[in-house]
mmCIF file of C-alpha atoms and ligand atoms in Angstrom:
data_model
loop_
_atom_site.group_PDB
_atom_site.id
_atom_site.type_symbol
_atom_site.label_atom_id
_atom_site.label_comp_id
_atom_site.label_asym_id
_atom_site.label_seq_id
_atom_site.Cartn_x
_atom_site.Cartn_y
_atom_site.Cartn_z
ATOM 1 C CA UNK A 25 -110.358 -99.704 30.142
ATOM 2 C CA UNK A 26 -113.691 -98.166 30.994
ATOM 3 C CA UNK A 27 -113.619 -97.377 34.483
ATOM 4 C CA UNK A 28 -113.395 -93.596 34.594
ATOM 5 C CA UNK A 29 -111.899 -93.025 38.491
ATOM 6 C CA UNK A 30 -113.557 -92.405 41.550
ATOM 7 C CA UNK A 31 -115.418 -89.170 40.824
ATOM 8 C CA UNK A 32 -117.802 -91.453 38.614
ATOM 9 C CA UNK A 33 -118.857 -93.781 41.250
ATOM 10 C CA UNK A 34 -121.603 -94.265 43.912
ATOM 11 C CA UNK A 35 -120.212 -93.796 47.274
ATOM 12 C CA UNK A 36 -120.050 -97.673 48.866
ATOM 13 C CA UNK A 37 -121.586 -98.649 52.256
ATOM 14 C CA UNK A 38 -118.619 -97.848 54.638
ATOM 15 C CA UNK A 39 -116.985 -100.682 55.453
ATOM 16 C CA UNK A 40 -114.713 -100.153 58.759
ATOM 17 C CA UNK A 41 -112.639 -103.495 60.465
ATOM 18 C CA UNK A 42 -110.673 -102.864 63.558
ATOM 19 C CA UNK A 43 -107.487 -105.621 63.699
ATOM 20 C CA UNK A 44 -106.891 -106.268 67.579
ATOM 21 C CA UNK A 45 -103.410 -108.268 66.684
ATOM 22 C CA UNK A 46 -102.555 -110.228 69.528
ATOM 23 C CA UNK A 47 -104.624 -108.031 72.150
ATOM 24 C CA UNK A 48 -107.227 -108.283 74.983
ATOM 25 C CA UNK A 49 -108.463 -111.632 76.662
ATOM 26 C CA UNK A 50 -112.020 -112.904 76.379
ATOM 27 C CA UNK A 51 -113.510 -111.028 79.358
ATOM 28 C CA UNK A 52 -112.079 -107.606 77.917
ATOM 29 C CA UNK A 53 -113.480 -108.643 74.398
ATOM 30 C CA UNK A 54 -116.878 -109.371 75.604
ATOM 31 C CA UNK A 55 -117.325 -106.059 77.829
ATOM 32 C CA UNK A 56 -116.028 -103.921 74.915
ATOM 33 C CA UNK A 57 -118.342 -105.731 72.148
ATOM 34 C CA UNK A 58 -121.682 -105.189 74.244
ATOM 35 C CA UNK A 59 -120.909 -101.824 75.019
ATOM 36 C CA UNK A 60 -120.074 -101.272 71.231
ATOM 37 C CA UNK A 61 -123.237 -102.938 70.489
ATOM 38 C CA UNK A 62 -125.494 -100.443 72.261
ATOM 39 C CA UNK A 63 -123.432 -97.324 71.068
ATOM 40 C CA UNK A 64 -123.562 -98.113 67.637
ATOM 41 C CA UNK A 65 -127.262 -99.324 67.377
ATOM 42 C CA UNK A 66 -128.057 -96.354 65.707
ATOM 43 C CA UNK A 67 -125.707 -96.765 62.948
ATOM 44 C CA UNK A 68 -125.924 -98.000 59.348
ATOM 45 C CA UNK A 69 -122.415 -98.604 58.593
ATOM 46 C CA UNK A 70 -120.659 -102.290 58.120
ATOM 47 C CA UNK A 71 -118.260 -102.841 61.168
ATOM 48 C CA UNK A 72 -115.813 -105.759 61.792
ATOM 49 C CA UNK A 73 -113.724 -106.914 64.681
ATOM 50 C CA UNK A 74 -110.987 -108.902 63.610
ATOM 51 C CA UNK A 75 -109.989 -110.877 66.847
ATOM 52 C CA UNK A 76 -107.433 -113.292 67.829
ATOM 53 C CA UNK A 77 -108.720 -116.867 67.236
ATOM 54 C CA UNK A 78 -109.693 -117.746 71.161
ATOM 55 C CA UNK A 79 -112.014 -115.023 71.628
ATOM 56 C CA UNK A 80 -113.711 -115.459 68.064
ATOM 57 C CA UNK A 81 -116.872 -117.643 69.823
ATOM 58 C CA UNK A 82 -117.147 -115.074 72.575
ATOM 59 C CA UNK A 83 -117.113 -112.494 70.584
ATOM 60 C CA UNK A 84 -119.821 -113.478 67.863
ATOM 61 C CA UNK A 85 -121.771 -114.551 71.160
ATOM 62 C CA UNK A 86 -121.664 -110.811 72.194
ATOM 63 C CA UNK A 87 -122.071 -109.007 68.825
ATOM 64 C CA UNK A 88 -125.114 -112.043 67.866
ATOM 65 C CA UNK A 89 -128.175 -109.555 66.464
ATOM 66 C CA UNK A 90 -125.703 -106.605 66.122
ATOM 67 C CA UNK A 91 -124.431 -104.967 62.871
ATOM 68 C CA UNK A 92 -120.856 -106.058 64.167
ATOM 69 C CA UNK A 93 -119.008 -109.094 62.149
ATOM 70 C CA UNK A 94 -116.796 -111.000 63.871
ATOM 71 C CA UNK A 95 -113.530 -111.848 62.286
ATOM 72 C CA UNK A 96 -110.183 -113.692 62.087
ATOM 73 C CA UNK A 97 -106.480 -112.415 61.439
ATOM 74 C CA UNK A 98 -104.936 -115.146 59.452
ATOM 75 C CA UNK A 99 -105.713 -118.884 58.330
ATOM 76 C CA UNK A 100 -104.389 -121.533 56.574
ATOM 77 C CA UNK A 101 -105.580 -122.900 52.874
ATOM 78 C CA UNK A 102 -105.574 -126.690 54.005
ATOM 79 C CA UNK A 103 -108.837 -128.003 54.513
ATOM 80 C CA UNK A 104 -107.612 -130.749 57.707
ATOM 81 C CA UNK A 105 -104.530 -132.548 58.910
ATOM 82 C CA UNK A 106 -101.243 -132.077 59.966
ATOM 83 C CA UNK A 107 -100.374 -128.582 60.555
ATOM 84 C CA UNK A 108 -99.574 -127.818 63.958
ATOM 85 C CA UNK A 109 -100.529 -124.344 65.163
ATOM 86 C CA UNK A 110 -102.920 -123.408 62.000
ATOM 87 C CA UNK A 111 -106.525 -123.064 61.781
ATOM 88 C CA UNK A 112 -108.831 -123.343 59.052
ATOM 89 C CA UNK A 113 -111.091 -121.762 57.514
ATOM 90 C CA UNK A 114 -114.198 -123.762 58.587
ATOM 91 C CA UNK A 115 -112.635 -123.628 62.201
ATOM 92 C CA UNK A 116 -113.210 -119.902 61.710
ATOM 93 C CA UNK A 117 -117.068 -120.321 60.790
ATOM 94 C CA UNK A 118 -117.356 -123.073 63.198
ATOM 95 C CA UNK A 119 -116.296 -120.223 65.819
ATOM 96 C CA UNK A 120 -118.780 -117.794 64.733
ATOM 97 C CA UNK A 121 -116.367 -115.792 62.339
ATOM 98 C CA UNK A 122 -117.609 -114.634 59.020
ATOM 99 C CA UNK A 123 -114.817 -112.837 57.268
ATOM 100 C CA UNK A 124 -110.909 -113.400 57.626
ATOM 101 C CA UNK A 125 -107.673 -110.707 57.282
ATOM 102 C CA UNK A 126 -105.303 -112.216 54.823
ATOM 103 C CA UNK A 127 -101.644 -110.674 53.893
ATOM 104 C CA UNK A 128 -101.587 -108.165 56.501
ATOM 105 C CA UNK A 129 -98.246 -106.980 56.747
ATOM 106 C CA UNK A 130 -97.010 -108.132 59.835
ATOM 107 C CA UNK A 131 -98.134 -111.462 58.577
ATOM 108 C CA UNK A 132 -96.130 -110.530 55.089
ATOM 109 C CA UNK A 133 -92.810 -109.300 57.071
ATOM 110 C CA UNK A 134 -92.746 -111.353 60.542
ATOM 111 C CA UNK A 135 -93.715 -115.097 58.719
ATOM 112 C CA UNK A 136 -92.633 -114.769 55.874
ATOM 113 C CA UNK A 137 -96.350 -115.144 53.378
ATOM 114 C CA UNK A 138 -95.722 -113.924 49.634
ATOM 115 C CA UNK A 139 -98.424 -113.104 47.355
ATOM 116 C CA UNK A 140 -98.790 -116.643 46.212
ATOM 117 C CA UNK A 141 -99.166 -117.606 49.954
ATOM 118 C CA UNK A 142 -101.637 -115.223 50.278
ATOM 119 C CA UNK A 143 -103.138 -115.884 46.696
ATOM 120 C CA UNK A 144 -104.090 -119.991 48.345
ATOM 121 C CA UNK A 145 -105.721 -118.486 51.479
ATOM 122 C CA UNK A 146 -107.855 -115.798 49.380
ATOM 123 C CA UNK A 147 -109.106 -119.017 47.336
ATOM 124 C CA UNK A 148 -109.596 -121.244 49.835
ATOM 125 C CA UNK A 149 -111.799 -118.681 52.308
ATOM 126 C CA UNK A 150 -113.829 -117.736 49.389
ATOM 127 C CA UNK A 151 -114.786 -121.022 48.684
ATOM 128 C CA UNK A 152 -115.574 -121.555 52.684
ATOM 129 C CA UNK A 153 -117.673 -118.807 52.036
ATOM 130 C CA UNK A 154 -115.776 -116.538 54.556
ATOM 131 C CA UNK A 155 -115.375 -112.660 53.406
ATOM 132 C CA UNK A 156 -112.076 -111.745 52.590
ATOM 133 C CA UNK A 157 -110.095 -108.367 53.828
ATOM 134 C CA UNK A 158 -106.833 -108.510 51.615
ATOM 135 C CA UNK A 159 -104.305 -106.185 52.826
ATOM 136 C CA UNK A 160 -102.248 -104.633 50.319
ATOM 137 C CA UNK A 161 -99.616 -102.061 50.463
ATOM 138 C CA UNK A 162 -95.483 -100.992 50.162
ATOM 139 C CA UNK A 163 -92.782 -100.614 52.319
ATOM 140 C CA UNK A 164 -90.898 -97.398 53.447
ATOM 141 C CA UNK A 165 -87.916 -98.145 51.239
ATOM 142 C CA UNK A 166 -90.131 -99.147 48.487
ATOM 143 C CA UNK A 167 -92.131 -95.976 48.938
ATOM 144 C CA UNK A 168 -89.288 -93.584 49.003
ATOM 145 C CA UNK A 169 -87.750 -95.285 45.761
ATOM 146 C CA UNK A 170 -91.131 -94.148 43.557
ATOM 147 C CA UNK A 171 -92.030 -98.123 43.498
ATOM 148 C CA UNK A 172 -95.920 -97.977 45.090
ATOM 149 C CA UNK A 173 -97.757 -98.822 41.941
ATOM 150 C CA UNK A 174 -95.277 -101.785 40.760
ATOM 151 C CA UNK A 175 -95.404 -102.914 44.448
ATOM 152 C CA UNK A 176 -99.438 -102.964 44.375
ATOM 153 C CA UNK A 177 -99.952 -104.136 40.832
ATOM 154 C CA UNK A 178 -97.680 -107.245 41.732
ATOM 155 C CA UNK A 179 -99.308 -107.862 44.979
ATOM 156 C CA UNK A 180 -103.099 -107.216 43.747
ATOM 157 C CA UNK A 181 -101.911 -109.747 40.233
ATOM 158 C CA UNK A 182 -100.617 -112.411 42.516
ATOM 159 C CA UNK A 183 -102.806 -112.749 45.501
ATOM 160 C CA UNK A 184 -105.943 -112.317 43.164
ATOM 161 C CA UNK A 185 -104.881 -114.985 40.215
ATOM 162 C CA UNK A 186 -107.584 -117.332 39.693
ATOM 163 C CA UNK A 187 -110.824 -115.629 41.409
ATOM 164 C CA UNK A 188 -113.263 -115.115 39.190
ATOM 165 C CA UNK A 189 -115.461 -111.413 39.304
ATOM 166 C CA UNK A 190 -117.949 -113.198 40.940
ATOM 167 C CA UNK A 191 -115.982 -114.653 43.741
ATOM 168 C CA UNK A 192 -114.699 -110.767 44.048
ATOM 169 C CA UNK A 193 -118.223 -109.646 44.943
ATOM 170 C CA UNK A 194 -116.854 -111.152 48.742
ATOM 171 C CA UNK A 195 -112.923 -109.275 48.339
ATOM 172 C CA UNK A 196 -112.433 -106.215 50.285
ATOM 173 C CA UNK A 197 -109.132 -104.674 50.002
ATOM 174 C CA UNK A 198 -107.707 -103.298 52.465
ATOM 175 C CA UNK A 199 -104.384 -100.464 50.862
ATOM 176 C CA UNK A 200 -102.162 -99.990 54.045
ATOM 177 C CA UNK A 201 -98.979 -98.381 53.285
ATOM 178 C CA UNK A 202 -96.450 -100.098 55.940
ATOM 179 C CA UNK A 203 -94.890 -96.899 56.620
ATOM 180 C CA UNK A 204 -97.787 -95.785 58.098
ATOM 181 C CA UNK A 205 -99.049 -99.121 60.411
ATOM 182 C CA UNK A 206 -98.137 -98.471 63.875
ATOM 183 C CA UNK A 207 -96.137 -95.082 63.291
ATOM 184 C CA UNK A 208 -98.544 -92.285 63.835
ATOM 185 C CA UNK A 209 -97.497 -91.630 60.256
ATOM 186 C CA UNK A 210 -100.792 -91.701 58.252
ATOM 187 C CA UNK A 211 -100.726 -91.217 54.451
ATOM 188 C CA UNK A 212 -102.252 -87.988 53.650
ATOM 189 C CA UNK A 213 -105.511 -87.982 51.773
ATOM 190 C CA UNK A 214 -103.978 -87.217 49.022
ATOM 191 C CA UNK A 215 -101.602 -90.014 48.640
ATOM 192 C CA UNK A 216 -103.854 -92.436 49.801
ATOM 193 C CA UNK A 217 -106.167 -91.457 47.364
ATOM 194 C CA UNK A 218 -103.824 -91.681 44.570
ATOM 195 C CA UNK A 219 -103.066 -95.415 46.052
ATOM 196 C CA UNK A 220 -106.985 -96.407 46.238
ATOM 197 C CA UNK A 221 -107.295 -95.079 42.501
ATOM 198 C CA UNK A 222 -104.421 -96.610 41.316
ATOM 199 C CA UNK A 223 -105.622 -100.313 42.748
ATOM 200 C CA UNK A 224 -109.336 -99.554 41.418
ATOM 201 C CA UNK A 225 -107.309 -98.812 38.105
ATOM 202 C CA UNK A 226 -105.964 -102.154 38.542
ATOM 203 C CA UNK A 227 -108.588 -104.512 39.487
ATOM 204 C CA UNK A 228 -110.892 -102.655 36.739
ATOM 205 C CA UNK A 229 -107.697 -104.244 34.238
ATOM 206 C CA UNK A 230 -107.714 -107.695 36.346
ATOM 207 C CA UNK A 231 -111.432 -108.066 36.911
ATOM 208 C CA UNK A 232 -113.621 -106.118 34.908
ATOM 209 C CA UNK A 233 -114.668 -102.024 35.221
ATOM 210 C CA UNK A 234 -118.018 -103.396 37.552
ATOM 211 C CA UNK A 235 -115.675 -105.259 40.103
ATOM 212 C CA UNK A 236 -113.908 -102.184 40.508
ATOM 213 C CA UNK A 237 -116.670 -99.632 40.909
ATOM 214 C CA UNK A 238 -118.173 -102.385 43.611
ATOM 215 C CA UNK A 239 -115.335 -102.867 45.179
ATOM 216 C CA UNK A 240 -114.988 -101.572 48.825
ATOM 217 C CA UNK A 241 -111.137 -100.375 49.149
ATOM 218 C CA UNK A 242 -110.610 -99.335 53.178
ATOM 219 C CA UNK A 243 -107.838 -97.589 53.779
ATOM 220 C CA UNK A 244 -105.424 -98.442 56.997
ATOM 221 C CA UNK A 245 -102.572 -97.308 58.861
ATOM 222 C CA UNK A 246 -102.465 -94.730 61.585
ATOM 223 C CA UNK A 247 -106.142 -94.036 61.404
ATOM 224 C CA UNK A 248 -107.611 -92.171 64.250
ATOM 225 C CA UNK A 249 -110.877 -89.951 65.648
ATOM 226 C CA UNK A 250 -108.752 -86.798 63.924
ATOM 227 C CA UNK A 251 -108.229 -88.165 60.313
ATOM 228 C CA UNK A 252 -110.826 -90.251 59.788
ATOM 229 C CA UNK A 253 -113.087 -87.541 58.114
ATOM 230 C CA UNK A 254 -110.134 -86.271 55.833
ATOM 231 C CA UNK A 255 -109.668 -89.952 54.434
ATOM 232 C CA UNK A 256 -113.167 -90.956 54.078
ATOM 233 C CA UNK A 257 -114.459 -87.782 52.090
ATOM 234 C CA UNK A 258 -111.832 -89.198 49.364
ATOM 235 C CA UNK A 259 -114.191 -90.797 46.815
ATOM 236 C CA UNK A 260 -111.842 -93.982 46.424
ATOM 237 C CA UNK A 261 -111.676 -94.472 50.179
ATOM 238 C CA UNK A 262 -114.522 -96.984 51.426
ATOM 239 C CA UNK A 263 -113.735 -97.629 54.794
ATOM 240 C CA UNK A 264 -110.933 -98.101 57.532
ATOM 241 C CA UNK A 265 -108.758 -100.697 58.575
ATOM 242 C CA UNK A 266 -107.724 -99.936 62.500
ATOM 243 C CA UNK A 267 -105.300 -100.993 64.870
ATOM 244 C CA UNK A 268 -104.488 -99.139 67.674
ATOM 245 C CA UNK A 269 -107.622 -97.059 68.068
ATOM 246 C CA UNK A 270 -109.802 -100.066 67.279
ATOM 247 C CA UNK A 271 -108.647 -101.027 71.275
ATOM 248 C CA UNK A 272 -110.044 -98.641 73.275
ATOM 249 C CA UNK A 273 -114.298 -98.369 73.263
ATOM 250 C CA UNK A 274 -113.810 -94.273 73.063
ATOM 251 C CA UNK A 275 -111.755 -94.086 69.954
ATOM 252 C CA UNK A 276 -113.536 -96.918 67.823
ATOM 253 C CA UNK A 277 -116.626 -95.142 68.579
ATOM 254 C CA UNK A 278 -115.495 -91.788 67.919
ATOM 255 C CA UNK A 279 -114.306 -92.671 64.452
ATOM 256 C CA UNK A 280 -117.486 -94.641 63.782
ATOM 257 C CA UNK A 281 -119.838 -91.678 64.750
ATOM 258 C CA UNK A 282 -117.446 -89.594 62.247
ATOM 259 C CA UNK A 283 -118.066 -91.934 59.533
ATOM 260 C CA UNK A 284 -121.532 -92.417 60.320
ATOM 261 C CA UNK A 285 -122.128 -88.446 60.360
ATOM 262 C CA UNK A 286 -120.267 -88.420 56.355
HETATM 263 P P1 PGA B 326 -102.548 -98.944 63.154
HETATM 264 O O1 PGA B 326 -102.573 -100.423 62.514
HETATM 265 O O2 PGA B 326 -103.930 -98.372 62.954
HETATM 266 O O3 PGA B 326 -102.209 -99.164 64.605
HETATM 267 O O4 PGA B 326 -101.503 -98.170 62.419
HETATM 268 C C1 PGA B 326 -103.252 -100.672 61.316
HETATM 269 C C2 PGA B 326 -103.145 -102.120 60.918
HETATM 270 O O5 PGA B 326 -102.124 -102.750 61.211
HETATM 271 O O6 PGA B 326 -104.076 -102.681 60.308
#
């Protein structure tokens, strides 16, 4: 293996996604995205808003001519047809969405997707040409029994099979320990370091030493104004993935000045 860890690497572009789950209506969404719009115009950081699917048109409408990308939460690999309650991935672009979360893990624990689940929609939005955010990461119980790098090599081997290094150039992982989604319980640098370097480690094995030095790995889970700074000065940590304090204007703002100011 030839990739030599973090400390050997160009810093990436940040690249920071805020995940509204199943929050706001349309009218909230499009007074929050024009306000972003004008308090981030001086930035040069990537940011995505990964919305629920009926606010995905009104909210590329809003962030249109911004540096804001407008995403989706989940999809489903079939091209057309029969599946009640799903939508595609060209009903994503058709809405003005240009990247998609896949394997988050409320989608892993609540429905019930496995890595080869996940593995089909990571092909099938690549090929759509949508960018992918793959969400990675173990359990409390999984954590606590010393199992975080079998958990991640398994998840990164499965849901990555069969895309080439090419089709990785439009992968962004996304390592969110699920211990620390939703519980004010964020990794510490440290440990989410050791997580980012251990998944470069792997897709340098899976995918070749460039995909892994290119690769932009965002870290998620608990992520406020407070820590941002501490996690992004980590040289394996390329971004944020945010729930919570991606909903109100103050705190997404707050921890995109901080990462703006790195
Ligand atoms: P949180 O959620 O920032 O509220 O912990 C993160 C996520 O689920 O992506």
């Amino acid at each position: 293996m030839q990739y030599l860890g973090g400390h050997m690497m160009r810093k990436h572009p940040v690249f920071i996604v805020g995940n509204w789950k199943m929050y706001k209506t349309i009218v909230e969404a499009r007074t929050f995205i024009s306000s972003l719009v004008l308090a981030t115009s001086h930035c040069s950081i990537q940011i995505g808003l990964a919305v629920p699917f009926t606010m995905i048109s009104a909210a590329a409408d809003a962030a249109r001519g911004s540096l804001i990308s407008i995403g989706a939460q989940n999809l489903f690999e079939a091209e057309e047809g029969g599946y009640t309650g799903e939508i595609s991935a060209s009903q994503i672009k058709d809405a003005g969405g240009s990247f998609v979360l896949i394997g988050h893990s409320e989608r892993r624990q609540l429905f019930h997707e496995d890595s080869l689940w996940i593995n089909r929609k990571v092909k099938k939005s690549l090929s759509e040409g949508l960018r992918v955010v793959l969400c990675v990461g173990e359990t409390l119980e999984q954590h606590q029994a010393g199992q975080t790098q079998t958990v991640l090599r398994d998840q990164l081997t499965k849901s990555l099979q069969g895309i080439t290094p090419e089709e990785c150039e439009n992968v962004v992982l996304a390592y969110e320990p699920v211990w620390a989604i939703g519980t004010n319980r964020t990794a510490t640098p440290e440990i989410a370091e050791a997580a980012h370097q251990f998944c470069r480690l792997t897709i340098a094995e899976l995918k070749g030493s460039l995909v892994a030095e290119q690769m932009i790995i965002q870290y998620g889970g608990s992520v406020n104004a407070e820590n941002t700074a501490e996690l992004l000065v980590q040289p394996d940590i390329n971004g944020l993935l945010i729930g919570r304090a991606s909903l109100t204007l103050e705190s997404f703002t707050k921890i995109i000045q901080t990462c703006t100011a790195q």
